[in-house]
Amino acid sequence: MTPTPQLSLGLLLTAAAGFADVIGFIELNGHFTSFMSGNTTQLGDALATGAWPVTLLAASLVALFFLGSVAGSLLAIMAGPRWGASAVTGLVLVCFAATMVLAFAGFVPSQFMLILAAGAGAQNAILPSTGSVRLGTTFVTGTLFMAGHDLARALRGLAPPWRWAQHALVWASLLLGGLLGAWGYGLAGVNALLVPGAVYLGFLVAFVLRRPARIIP
């Protein structure tokens, strides 16, 4: 089982990712900044039909997410267990800030949302795996499978009876973040990205002030 404090951190980060991703989904008319399975299937369809603008956008989102995940993972490795979470969170904040600057400068969503996709890729390196649940991720397909897998094992007495619920909570946190993000976008448009940006800023301050080595085992 994943310890409750670490699980709570992961749930908040995943909710922030859901909040940001739904804004990207609306701005990009059905493309995603963190759900690369969806972008990849759209890329395959666009290649088959010769829809080259869609091909370019989907491929760019996948590429930037991948590069963000590489950059975030490298930062986590180079900064070590003490400062890795702070460094990666700082990178995610930089991506959010760059996204907002480009949006205010008049760039189109298919350009400024690419930076947000890089930040989504990097976010997955903020928290290491602790216990049975992957923490703070920006996607939950595998998490939803693990909920079903652990429930099946629990029914046969092969896993703790409620471990599957931790996976389900991660899924629910992404759903809640998406719901709040949609409401926020309806009120403030792309400016609603300031909300998850504030969450990441709070994490960065907490990681720096509360000795990361004690927060992240």
GROMACS .gro file of N, CA and C in nm, residues 34-194:
model
  483
   34SER      N    1  -0.149   1.587  -2.235
   34SER     CA    2  -0.089   1.481  -2.153
   34SER      C    3  -0.136   1.341  -2.188
   35PHE      N    4  -0.244   1.326  -2.263
   35PHE     CA    5  -0.296   1.193  -2.298
   35PHE      C    6  -0.243   1.154  -2.435
   36MET      N    7  -0.125   1.093  -2.437
   36MET     CA    8  -0.057   1.066  -2.563
   36MET      C    9  -0.119   0.948  -2.638
   37SER      N   10  -0.192   0.860  -2.571
   37SER     CA   11  -0.261   0.753  -2.642
   37SER      C   12  -0.364   0.813  -2.738
   38GLY      N   13  -0.440   0.911  -2.690
   38GLY     CA   14  -0.538   0.976  -2.775
   38GLY      C   15  -0.474   1.049  -2.891
   39ASN      N   16  -0.365   1.121  -2.864
   39ASN     CA   17  -0.295   1.191  -2.972
   39ASN      C   18  -0.237   1.094  -3.073
   40THR      N   19  -0.190   0.980  -3.025
   40THR     CA   20  -0.129   0.883  -3.116
   40THR      C   21  -0.232   0.822  -3.209
   41THR      N   22  -0.351   0.788  -3.157
   41THR     CA   23  -0.454   0.734  -3.245
   41THR      C   24  -0.502   0.840  -3.345
   42GLN      N   25  -0.509   0.965  -3.301
   42GLN     CA   26  -0.545   1.072  -3.394
   42GLN      C   27  -0.436   1.092  -3.499
   43LEU      N   28  -0.312   1.073  -3.460
   43LEU     CA   29  -0.202   1.083  -3.554
   43LEU      C   30  -0.213   0.974  -3.661
   44GLY      N   31  -0.244   0.852  -3.619
   44GLY     CA   32  -0.261   0.744  -3.716
   44GLY      C   33  -0.373   0.772  -3.813
   45ASP      N   34  -0.486   0.822  -3.763
   45ASP     CA   35  -0.598   0.854  -3.850
   45ASP      C   36  -0.561   0.967  -3.946
   46ALA      N   37  -0.492   1.069  -3.896
   46ALA     CA   38  -0.455   1.182  -3.981
   46ALA      C   39  -0.357   1.140  -4.091
   47LEU      N   40  -0.264   1.052  -4.057
   47LEU     CA   41  -0.171   1.002  -4.159
   47LEU      C   42  -0.245   0.924  -4.267
   48ALA      N   43  -0.344   0.845  -4.224
   48ALA     CA   44  -0.418   0.763  -4.320
   48ALA      C   45  -0.503   0.846  -4.414
   49THR      N   46  -0.556   0.958  -4.363
   49THR     CA   47  -0.648   1.040  -4.443
   49THR      C   48  -0.579   1.159  -4.508
   50GLY      N   49  -0.450   1.176  -4.479
   50GLY     CA   50  -0.378   1.288  -4.538
   50GLY      C   51  -0.415   1.423  -4.478
   51ALA      N   52  -0.460   1.424  -4.353
   51ALA     CA   53  -0.492   1.550  -4.285
   51ALA      C   54  -0.364   1.604  -4.223
   52TRP      N   55  -0.285   1.674  -4.304
   52TRP     CA   56  -0.150   1.711  -4.264
   52TRP      C   57  -0.144   1.811  -4.149
   53PRO      N   58  -0.233   1.910  -4.139
   53PRO     CA   59  -0.228   1.998  -4.021
   53PRO      C   60  -0.251   1.921  -3.891
   54VAL      N   61  -0.345   1.825  -3.893
   54VAL     CA   62  -0.370   1.742  -3.774
   54VAL      C   63  -0.249   1.654  -3.746
   55THR      N   64  -0.190   1.600  -3.852
   55THR     CA   65  -0.070   1.518  -3.838
   55THR      C   66   0.041   1.596  -3.768
   56LEU      N   67   0.063   1.719  -3.813
   56LEU     CA   68   0.169   1.801  -3.755
   56LEU      C   69   0.142   1.831  -3.608
   57LEU      N   70   0.018   1.866  -3.576
   57LEU     CA   71  -0.015   1.900  -3.438
   57LEU      C   72  -0.002   1.778  -3.347
   58ALA      N   73  -0.060   1.665  -3.387
   58ALA     CA   74  -0.054   1.545  -3.303
   58ALA      C   75   0.089   1.498  -3.284
   59ALA      N   76   0.165   1.498  -3.392
   59ALA     CA   77   0.305   1.454  -3.383
   59ALA      C   78   0.386   1.549  -3.295
   60SER      N   79   0.360   1.678  -3.306
   60SER     CA   80   0.432   1.776  -3.225
   60SER      C   81   0.401   1.759  -3.077
   61LEU      N   82   0.275   1.734  -3.044
   61LEU     CA   83   0.237   1.713  -2.904
   61LEU      C   84   0.306   1.590  -2.846
   62VAL      N   85   0.307   1.481  -2.923
   62VAL     CA   86   0.373   1.358  -2.877
   62VAL      C   87   0.522   1.384  -2.858
   63ALA      N   88   0.585   1.452  -2.955
   63ALA     CA   89   0.729   1.478  -2.948
   63ALA      C   90   0.764   1.566  -2.828
   64LEU      N   91   0.684   1.671  -2.804
   64LEU     CA   92   0.714   1.761  -2.692
   64LEU      C   93   0.690   1.693  -2.558
   65PHE      N   94   0.587   1.610  -2.549
   65PHE     CA   95   0.565   1.534  -2.426
   65PHE      C   96   0.684   1.443  -2.399
   66PHE      N   97   0.730   1.377  -2.505
   66PHE     CA   98   0.846   1.287  -2.491
   66PHE      C   99   0.970   1.363  -2.447
   67LEU      N  100   0.997   1.477  -2.510
   67LEU     CA  101   1.114   1.556  -2.474
   67LEU      C  102   1.102   1.609  -2.331
   68GLY      N  103   0.981   1.647  -2.292
   68GLY     CA  104   0.961   1.691  -2.154
   68GLY      C  105   0.987   1.580  -2.054
   69SER      N  106   0.946   1.459  -2.087
   69SER     CA  107   0.970   1.346  -1.997
   69SER      C  108   1.119   1.316  -1.987
   70VAL      N  109   1.192   1.331  -2.097
   70VAL     CA  110   1.338   1.311  -2.094
   70VAL      C  111   1.402   1.418  -2.007
   71ALA      N  112   1.363   1.544  -2.029
   71ALA     CA  113   1.423   1.654  -1.952
   71ALA      C  114   1.391   1.641  -1.804
   72GLY      N  115   1.267   1.608  -1.771
   72GLY     CA  116   1.230   1.593  -1.631
   72GLY      C  117   1.304   1.479  -1.564
   73SER      N  118   1.315   1.367  -1.634
   73SER     CA  119   1.385   1.252  -1.577
   73SER      C  120   1.533   1.280  -1.559
   74LEU      N  121   1.594   1.350  -1.655
   74LEU     CA  122   1.736   1.386  -1.642
   74LEU      C  123   1.758   1.479  -1.523
   75LEU      N  124   1.668   1.576  -1.507
   75LEU     CA  125   1.679   1.667  -1.394
   75LEU      C  126   1.669   1.590  -1.261
   76ALA      N  127   1.572   1.498  -1.254
   76ALA     CA  128   1.555   1.420  -1.132
   76ALA      C  129   1.679   1.339  -1.100
   77ILE      N  130   1.741   1.282  -1.203
   77ILE     CA  131   1.861   1.201  -1.182
   77ILE      C  132   1.978   1.288  -1.139
   78MET      N  133   1.998   1.400  -1.209
   78MET     CA  134   2.114   1.485  -1.181
   78MET      C  135   2.102   1.556  -1.047
   79ALA      N  136   1.980   1.596  -1.010
   79ALA     CA  137   1.961   1.666  -0.883
   79ALA      C  138   1.961   1.572  -0.764
   80GLY      N  139   1.936   1.443  -0.789
   80GLY     CA  140   1.939   1.345  -0.681
   80GLY      C  141   1.810   1.345  -0.600
   81PRO      N  142   1.799   1.250  -0.507
   81PRO     CA  143   1.675   1.235  -0.431
   81PRO      C  144   1.642   1.355  -0.343
   82ARG      N  145   1.742   1.435  -0.306
   82ARG     CA  146   1.716   1.548  -0.217
   82ARG      C  147   1.651   1.664  -0.291
   83TRP      N  148   1.699   1.695  -0.411
   83TRP     CA  149   1.650   1.813  -0.482
   83TRP      C  150   1.583   1.780  -0.614
   84GLY      N  151   1.570   1.653  -0.646
   84GLY     CA  152   1.511   1.616  -0.774
   84GLY      C  153   1.369   1.667  -0.792
   85ALA      N  154   1.285   1.648  -0.688
   85ALA     CA  155   1.146   1.691  -0.698
   85ALA      C  156   1.137   1.842  -0.718
   86SER      N  157   1.222   1.918  -0.647
   86SER     CA  158   1.222   2.063  -0.662
   86SER      C  159   1.262   2.104  -0.803
   87ALA      N  160   1.366   2.040  -0.855
   87ALA     CA  161   1.414   2.076  -0.988
   87ALA      C  162   1.310   2.048  -1.096
   88VAL      N  163   1.245   1.933  -1.087
   88VAL     CA  164   1.146   1.898  -1.189
   88VAL      C  165   1.022   1.987  -1.177
   89THR      N  166   0.980   2.015  -1.054
   89THR     CA  167   0.867   2.105  -1.035
   89THR      C  168   0.898   2.244  -1.090
   90GLY      N  169   1.022   2.289  -1.071
   90GLY     CA  170   1.063   2.416  -1.128
   90GLY      C  171   1.053   2.415  -1.280
   91LEU      N  172   1.091   2.305  -1.342
   91LEU     CA  173   1.080   2.293  -1.488
   91LEU      C  174   0.934   2.300  -1.532
   92VAL      N  175   0.847   2.232  -1.460
   92VAL     CA  176   0.705   2.236  -1.493
   92VAL      C  177   0.651   2.379  -1.482
   93LEU      N  178   0.692   2.450  -1.379
   93LEU     CA  179   0.650   2.589  -1.363
   93LEU      C  180   0.700   2.676  -1.478
   94VAL      N  181   0.823   2.654  -1.520
   94VAL     CA  182   0.876   2.729  -1.634
   94VAL      C  183   0.792   2.704  -1.759
   95CYS      N  184   0.751   2.580  -1.779
   95CYS     CA  185   0.666   2.547  -1.894
   95CYS      C  186   0.531   2.616  -1.885
   96PHE      N  187   0.473   2.620  -1.766
   96PHE     CA  188   0.346   2.690  -1.747
   96PHE      C  189   0.362   2.839  -1.775
   97ALA      N  190   0.470   2.897  -1.723
   97ALA     CA  191   0.493   3.040  -1.744
   97ALA      C  192   0.513   3.071  -1.892
   98ALA      N  193   0.591   2.987  -1.960
   98ALA     CA  194   0.615   3.008  -2.103
   98ALA      C  195   0.487   2.995  -2.183
   99THR      N  196   0.402   2.900  -2.144
   99THR     CA  197   0.273   2.883  -2.211
   99THR      C  198   0.188   3.009  -2.198
  100MET      N  199   0.181   3.064  -2.078
  100MET     CA  200   0.102   3.185  -2.055
  100MET      C  201   0.158   3.304  -2.130
  101VAL      N  202   0.289   3.319  -2.131
  101VAL     CA  203   0.352   3.431  -2.202
  101VAL      C  204   0.322   3.424  -2.351
  102LEU      N  205   0.335   3.305  -2.410
  102LEU     CA  206   0.308   3.290  -2.552
  102LEU      C  207   0.160   3.314  -2.583
  103ALA      N  208   0.072   3.269  -2.492
  103ALA     CA  209  -0.071   3.292  -2.513
  103ALA      C  210  -0.103   3.442  -2.512
  104PHE      N  211  -0.047   3.513  -2.415
  104PHE     CA  212  -0.071   3.657  -2.406
  104PHE      C  213  -0.007   3.732  -2.523
  105ALA      N  214   0.101   3.676  -2.578
  105ALA     CA  215   0.169   3.740  -2.691
  105ALA      C  216   0.094   3.720  -2.823
  106GLY      N  217  -0.011   3.639  -2.822
  106GLY     CA  218  -0.093   3.623  -2.941
  106GLY      C  219  -0.064   3.500  -3.024
  107PHE      N  220   0.019   3.410  -2.973
  107PHE     CA  221   0.044   3.285  -3.045
  107PHE      C  222  -0.083   3.200  -3.042
  108VAL      N  223  -0.098   3.114  -3.142
  108VAL     CA  224  -0.217   3.030  -3.150
  108VAL      C  225  -0.198   2.908  -3.058
  109PRO      N  226  -0.310   2.846  -3.016
  109PRO     CA  227  -0.299   2.731  -2.924
  109PRO      C  228  -0.211   2.618  -2.976
  110SER      N  229  -0.213   2.593  -3.106
  110SER     CA  230  -0.131   2.485  -3.160
  110SER      C  231   0.018   2.512  -3.145
  111GLN      N  232   0.053   2.632  -3.104
  111GLN     CA  233   0.193   2.666  -3.077
  111GLN      C  234   0.221   2.671  -2.927
  112PHE      N  235   0.143   2.752  -2.853
  112PHE     CA  236   0.178   2.768  -2.711
  112PHE      C  237   0.143   2.646  -2.627
  113MET      N  238   0.047   2.563  -2.673
  113MET     CA  239   0.013   2.444  -2.596
  113MET      C  240   0.120   2.335  -2.607
  114LEU      N  241   0.209   2.346  -2.702
  114LEU     CA  242   0.318   2.249  -2.713
  114LEU      C  243   0.408   2.257  -2.589
  115ILE      N  244   0.427   2.379  -2.538
  115ILE     CA  245   0.509   2.394  -2.418
  115ILE      C  246   0.441   2.328  -2.298
  116LEU      N  247   0.309   2.340  -2.292
  116LEU     CA  248   0.237   2.275  -2.183
  116LEU      C  249   0.249   2.123  -2.191
  117ALA      N  250   0.253   2.069  -2.314
  117ALA     CA  251   0.271   1.924  -2.330
  117ALA      C  252   0.408   1.881  -2.276
  118ALA      N  253   0.510   1.964  -2.299
  118ALA     CA  254   0.643   1.932  -2.245
  118ALA      C  255   0.639   1.932  -2.093
  119GLY      N  256   0.568   2.028  -2.034
  119GLY     CA  257   0.554   2.032  -1.890
  119GLY      C  258   0.481   1.910  -1.836
  120ALA      N  259   0.379   1.864  -1.910
  120ALA     CA  260   0.306   1.744  -1.868
  120ALA      C  261   0.397   1.623  -1.868
  121GLY      N  262   0.483   1.613  -1.969
  121GLY     CA  263   0.577   1.502  -1.972
  121GLY      C  264   0.673   1.506  -1.855
  122ALA      N  265   0.721   1.627  -1.823
  122ALA     CA  266   0.816   1.641  -1.713
  122ALA      C  267   0.751   1.609  -1.579
  123GLN      N  268   0.624   1.644  -1.562
  123GLN     CA  269   0.558   1.626  -1.432
  123GLN      C  270   0.566   1.483  -1.382
  124ASN      N  271   0.565   1.387  -1.472
  124ASN     CA  272   0.564   1.247  -1.432
  124ASN      C  273   0.691   1.205  -1.359
  125ALA      N  274   0.793   1.291  -1.361
  125ALA     CA  275   0.918   1.261  -1.291
  125ALA      C  276   0.928   1.331  -1.157
  126ILE      N  277   0.824   1.406  -1.116
  126ILE     CA  278   0.833   1.479  -0.989
  126ILE      C  279   0.839   1.383  -0.871
  127LEU      N  280   0.746   1.288  -0.866
  127LEU     CA  281   0.739   1.196  -0.752
  127LEU      C  282   0.779   1.056  -0.796
  128PRO      N  283   0.869   0.991  -0.723
  128PRO     CA  284   0.904   0.853  -0.755
  128PRO      C  285   0.792   0.759  -0.714
  129SER      N  286   0.795   0.639  -0.769
  129SER     CA  287   0.697   0.538  -0.728
  129SER      C  288   0.719   0.501  -0.582
  130THR      N  289   0.611   0.504  -0.503
  130THR     CA  290   0.618   0.468  -0.362
  130THR      C  291   0.502   0.375  -0.332
  131GLY      N  292   0.530   0.255  -0.289
  131GLY     CA  293   0.423   0.159  -0.266
  131GLY      C  294   0.370   0.106  -0.398
  132SER      N  295   0.239   0.087  -0.404
  132SER     CA  296   0.180   0.021  -0.521
  132SER      C  297   0.130   0.116  -0.626
  133VAL      N  298   0.121   0.248  -0.595
  133VAL     CA  299   0.059   0.345  -0.684
  133VAL      C  300   0.164   0.436  -0.746
  134ARG      N  301   0.154   0.456  -0.877
  134ARG     CA  302   0.239   0.554  -0.944
  134ARG      C  303   0.183   0.693  -0.913
  135LEU      N  304   0.267   0.780  -0.856
  135LEU     CA  305   0.220   0.905  -0.799
  135LEU      C  306   0.238   1.023  -0.895
  136GLY      N  307   0.138   1.112  -0.896
  136GLY     CA  308   0.150   1.239  -0.965
  136GLY      C  309   0.153   1.231  -1.116
  137THR      N  310   0.102   1.124  -1.173
  137THR     CA  311   0.108   1.109  -1.318
  137THR      C  312   0.005   1.195  -1.388
  138THR      N  313   0.027   1.219  -1.517
  138THR     CA  314  -0.065   1.300  -1.597
  138THR      C  315  -0.156   1.214  -1.684
  139PHE      N  316  -0.153   1.083  -1.664
  139PHE     CA  317  -0.237   0.990  -1.741
  139PHE      C  318  -0.273   0.873  -1.651
  140VAL      N  319  -0.388   0.812  -1.674
  140VAL     CA  320  -0.436   0.711  -1.579
  140VAL      C  321  -0.486   0.583  -1.644
  141THR      N  322  -0.453   0.560  -1.770
  141THR     CA  323  -0.498   0.436  -1.834
  141THR      C  324  -0.442   0.314  -1.761
  142GLY      N  325  -0.311   0.315  -1.737
  142GLY     CA  326  -0.250   0.205  -1.665
  142GLY      C  327  -0.298   0.197  -1.521
  143THR      N  328  -0.324   0.313  -1.461
  143THR     CA  329  -0.374   0.316  -1.324
  143THR      C  330  -0.511   0.252  -1.314
  144LEU      N  331  -0.597   0.280  -1.412
  144LEU     CA  332  -0.731   0.221  -1.411
  144LEU      C  333  -0.722   0.069  -1.429
  145PHE      N  334  -0.631   0.025  -1.514
  145PHE     CA  335  -0.611  -0.120  -1.528
  145PHE      C  336  -0.566  -0.181  -1.396
  146MET      N  337  -0.472  -0.115  -1.329
  146MET     CA  338  -0.420  -0.169  -1.204
  146MET      C  339  -0.529  -0.175  -1.097
  147ALA      N  340  -0.624  -0.081  -1.101
  147ALA     CA  341  -0.736  -0.089  -1.006
  147ALA      C  342  -0.815  -0.217  -1.029
  148GLY      N  343  -0.846  -0.247  -1.153
  148GLY     CA  344  -0.918  -0.370  -1.184
  148GLY      C  345  -0.835  -0.493  -1.153
  149HIS      N  346  -0.707  -0.487  -1.185
  149HIS     CA  347  -0.617  -0.600  -1.160
  149HIS      C  348  -0.608  -0.631  -1.011
  150ASP      N  349  -0.588  -0.525  -0.931
  150ASP     CA  350  -0.576  -0.546  -0.787
  150ASP      C  351  -0.708  -0.590  -0.725
  151LEU      N  352  -0.821  -0.541  -0.778
  151LEU     CA  353  -0.950  -0.585  -0.726
  151LEU      C  354  -0.970  -0.733  -0.753
  152ALA      N  355  -0.934  -0.777  -0.873
  152ALA     CA  356  -0.945  -0.919  -0.906
  152ALA      C  357  -0.858  -1.003  -0.813
  153ARG      N  358  -0.736  -0.957  -0.788
  153ARG     CA  359  -0.646  -1.029  -0.699
  153ARG      C  360  -0.698  -1.029  -0.555
  154ALA      N  361  -0.758  -0.913  -0.514
  154ALA     CA  362  -0.812  -0.906  -0.378
  154ALA      C  363  -0.928  -1.002  -0.359
  155LEU      N  364  -1.010  -1.017  -0.462
  155LEU     CA  365  -1.123  -1.110  -0.453
  155LEU      C  366  -1.077  -1.254  -0.435
  156ARG      N  367  -0.955  -1.283  -0.480
  156ARG     CA  368  -0.899  -1.417  -0.463
  156ARG      C  369  -0.804  -1.425  -0.344
  157GLY      N  370  -0.797  -1.316  -0.264
  157GLY     CA  371  -0.710  -1.317  -0.147
  157GLY      C  372  -0.563  -1.305  -0.180
  158LEU      N  373  -0.530  -1.253  -0.298
  158LEU     CA  374  -0.391  -1.244  -0.341
  158LEU      C  375  -0.333  -1.104  -0.329
  159ALA      N  376  -0.414  -1.007  -0.286
  159ALA     CA  377  -0.369  -0.869  -0.270
  159ALA      C  378  -0.444  -0.808  -0.153
  160PRO      N  379  -0.389  -0.700  -0.093
  160PRO     CA  380  -0.463  -0.633   0.015
  160PRO      C  381  -0.603  -0.593  -0.033
  161PRO      N  382  -0.704  -0.606   0.053
  161PRO     CA  383  -0.842  -0.589   0.009
  161PRO      C  384  -0.876  -0.453  -0.047
  162TRP      N  385  -0.806  -0.347  -0.005
  162TRP     CA  386  -0.842  -0.213  -0.051
  162TRP      C  387  -0.733  -0.144  -0.132
  163ARG      N  388  -0.630  -0.217  -0.172
  163ARG     CA  389  -0.524  -0.152  -0.249
  163ARG      C  390  -0.575  -0.100  -0.384
  164TRP      N  391  -0.673  -0.172  -0.441
  164TRP     CA  392  -0.728  -0.127  -0.569
  164TRP      C  393  -0.791   0.012  -0.557
  165ALA      N  394  -0.840   0.047  -0.438
  165ALA     CA  395  -0.905   0.176  -0.420
  165ALA      C  396  -0.806   0.292  -0.432
  166GLN      N  397  -0.680   0.268  -0.398
  166GLN     CA  398  -0.580   0.373  -0.414
  166GLN      C  399  -0.562   0.408  -0.561
  167HIS      N  400  -0.558   0.306  -0.646
  167HIS     CA  401  -0.552   0.332  -0.791
  167HIS      C  402  -0.676   0.409  -0.836
  168ALA      N  403  -0.792   0.367  -0.786
  168ALA     CA  404  -0.916   0.433  -0.826
  168ALA      C  405  -0.917   0.579  -0.783
  169LEU      N  406  -0.856   0.610  -0.669
  169LEU     CA  407  -0.849   0.748  -0.624
  169LEU      C  408  -0.765   0.834  -0.718
  170VAL      N  409  -0.657   0.777  -0.771
  170VAL     CA  410  -0.575   0.851  -0.867
  170VAL      C  411  -0.658   0.884  -0.991
  171TRP      N  412  -0.734   0.786  -1.040
  171TRP     CA  413  -0.823   0.811  -1.154
  171TRP      C  414  -0.924   0.919  -1.121
  172ALA      N  415  -0.983   0.911  -1.002
  172ALA     CA  416  -1.085   1.008  -0.962
  172ALA      C  417  -1.025   1.148  -0.950
  173SER      N  418  -0.900   1.158  -0.908
  173SER     CA  419  -0.838   1.290  -0.895
  173SER      C  420  -0.819   1.354  -1.032
  174LEU      N  421  -0.786   1.274  -1.134
  174LEU     CA  422  -0.776   1.330  -1.269
  174LEU      C  423  -0.913   1.376  -1.318
  175LEU      N  424  -1.016   1.297  -1.289
  175LEU     CA  425  -1.152   1.334  -1.326
  175LEU      C  426  -1.193   1.465  -1.259
  176LEU      N  427  -1.167   1.476  -1.129
  176LEU     CA  428  -1.203   1.598  -1.057
  176LEU      C  429  -1.127   1.719  -1.113
  177GLY      N  430  -0.999   1.699  -1.140
  177GLY     CA  431  -0.922   1.808  -1.199
  177GLY      C  432  -0.978   1.851  -1.333
  178GLY      N  433  -1.018   1.753  -1.416
  178GLY     CA  434  -1.077   1.786  -1.544
  178GLY      C  435  -1.207   1.863  -1.529
  179LEU      N  436  -1.289   1.822  -1.434
  179LEU     CA  437  -1.415   1.891  -1.409
  179LEU      C  438  -1.391   2.036  -1.367
  180LEU      N  439  -1.299   2.055  -1.272
  180LEU     CA  440  -1.269   2.190  -1.226
  180LEU      C  441  -1.205   2.273  -1.336
  181GLY      N  442  -1.122   2.209  -1.418
  181GLY     CA  443  -1.058   2.280  -1.528
  181GLY      C  444  -1.160   2.329  -1.630
  182ALA      N  445  -1.259   2.246  -1.660
  182ALA     CA  446  -1.363   2.287  -1.753
  182ALA      C  447  -1.443   2.405  -1.698
  183TRP      N  448  -1.475   2.399  -1.571
  183TRP     CA  449  -1.545   2.512  -1.508
  183TRP      C  450  -1.457   2.637  -1.512
  184GLY      N  451  -1.329   2.619  -1.477
  184GLY     CA  452  -1.237   2.732  -1.476
  184GLY      C  453  -1.221   2.795  -1.613
  185TYR      N  454  -1.215   2.711  -1.716
  185TYR     CA  455  -1.201   2.763  -1.852
  185TYR      C  456  -1.326   2.842  -1.891
  186GLY      N  457  -1.442   2.794  -1.848
  186GLY     CA  458  -1.565   2.867  -1.878
  186GLY      C  459  -1.566   3.005  -1.814
  187LEU      N  460  -1.497   3.021  -1.702
  187LEU     CA  461  -1.494   3.148  -1.632
  187LEU      C  462  -1.382   3.240  -1.678
  188ALA      N  463  -1.266   3.182  -1.709
  188ALA     CA  464  -1.148   3.265  -1.733
  188ALA      C  465  -1.070   3.230  -1.858
  189GLY      N  466  -1.118   3.135  -1.938
  189GLY     CA  467  -1.044   3.097  -2.058
  189GLY      C  468  -0.909   3.039  -2.023
  190VAL      N  469  -0.811   3.065  -2.107
  190VAL     CA  470  -0.678   3.007  -2.086
  190VAL      C  471  -0.613   3.059  -1.958
  191ASN      N  472  -0.661   3.174  -1.906
  191ASN     CA  473  -0.609   3.226  -1.780
  191ASN      C  474  -0.630   3.129  -1.664
  192ALA      N  475  -0.723   3.035  -1.679
  192ALA     CA  476  -0.747   2.937  -1.573
  192ALA      C  477  -0.623   2.851  -1.548
  193LEU      N  478  -0.527   2.850  -1.639
  193LEU     CA  479  -0.402   2.775  -1.616
  193LEU      C  480  -0.326   2.830  -1.496
  194LEU      N  481  -0.361   2.950  -1.452
  194LEU     CA  482  -0.296   3.004  -1.332
  194LEU      C  483  -0.327   2.920  -1.209
   0.00000   0.00000   0.00000
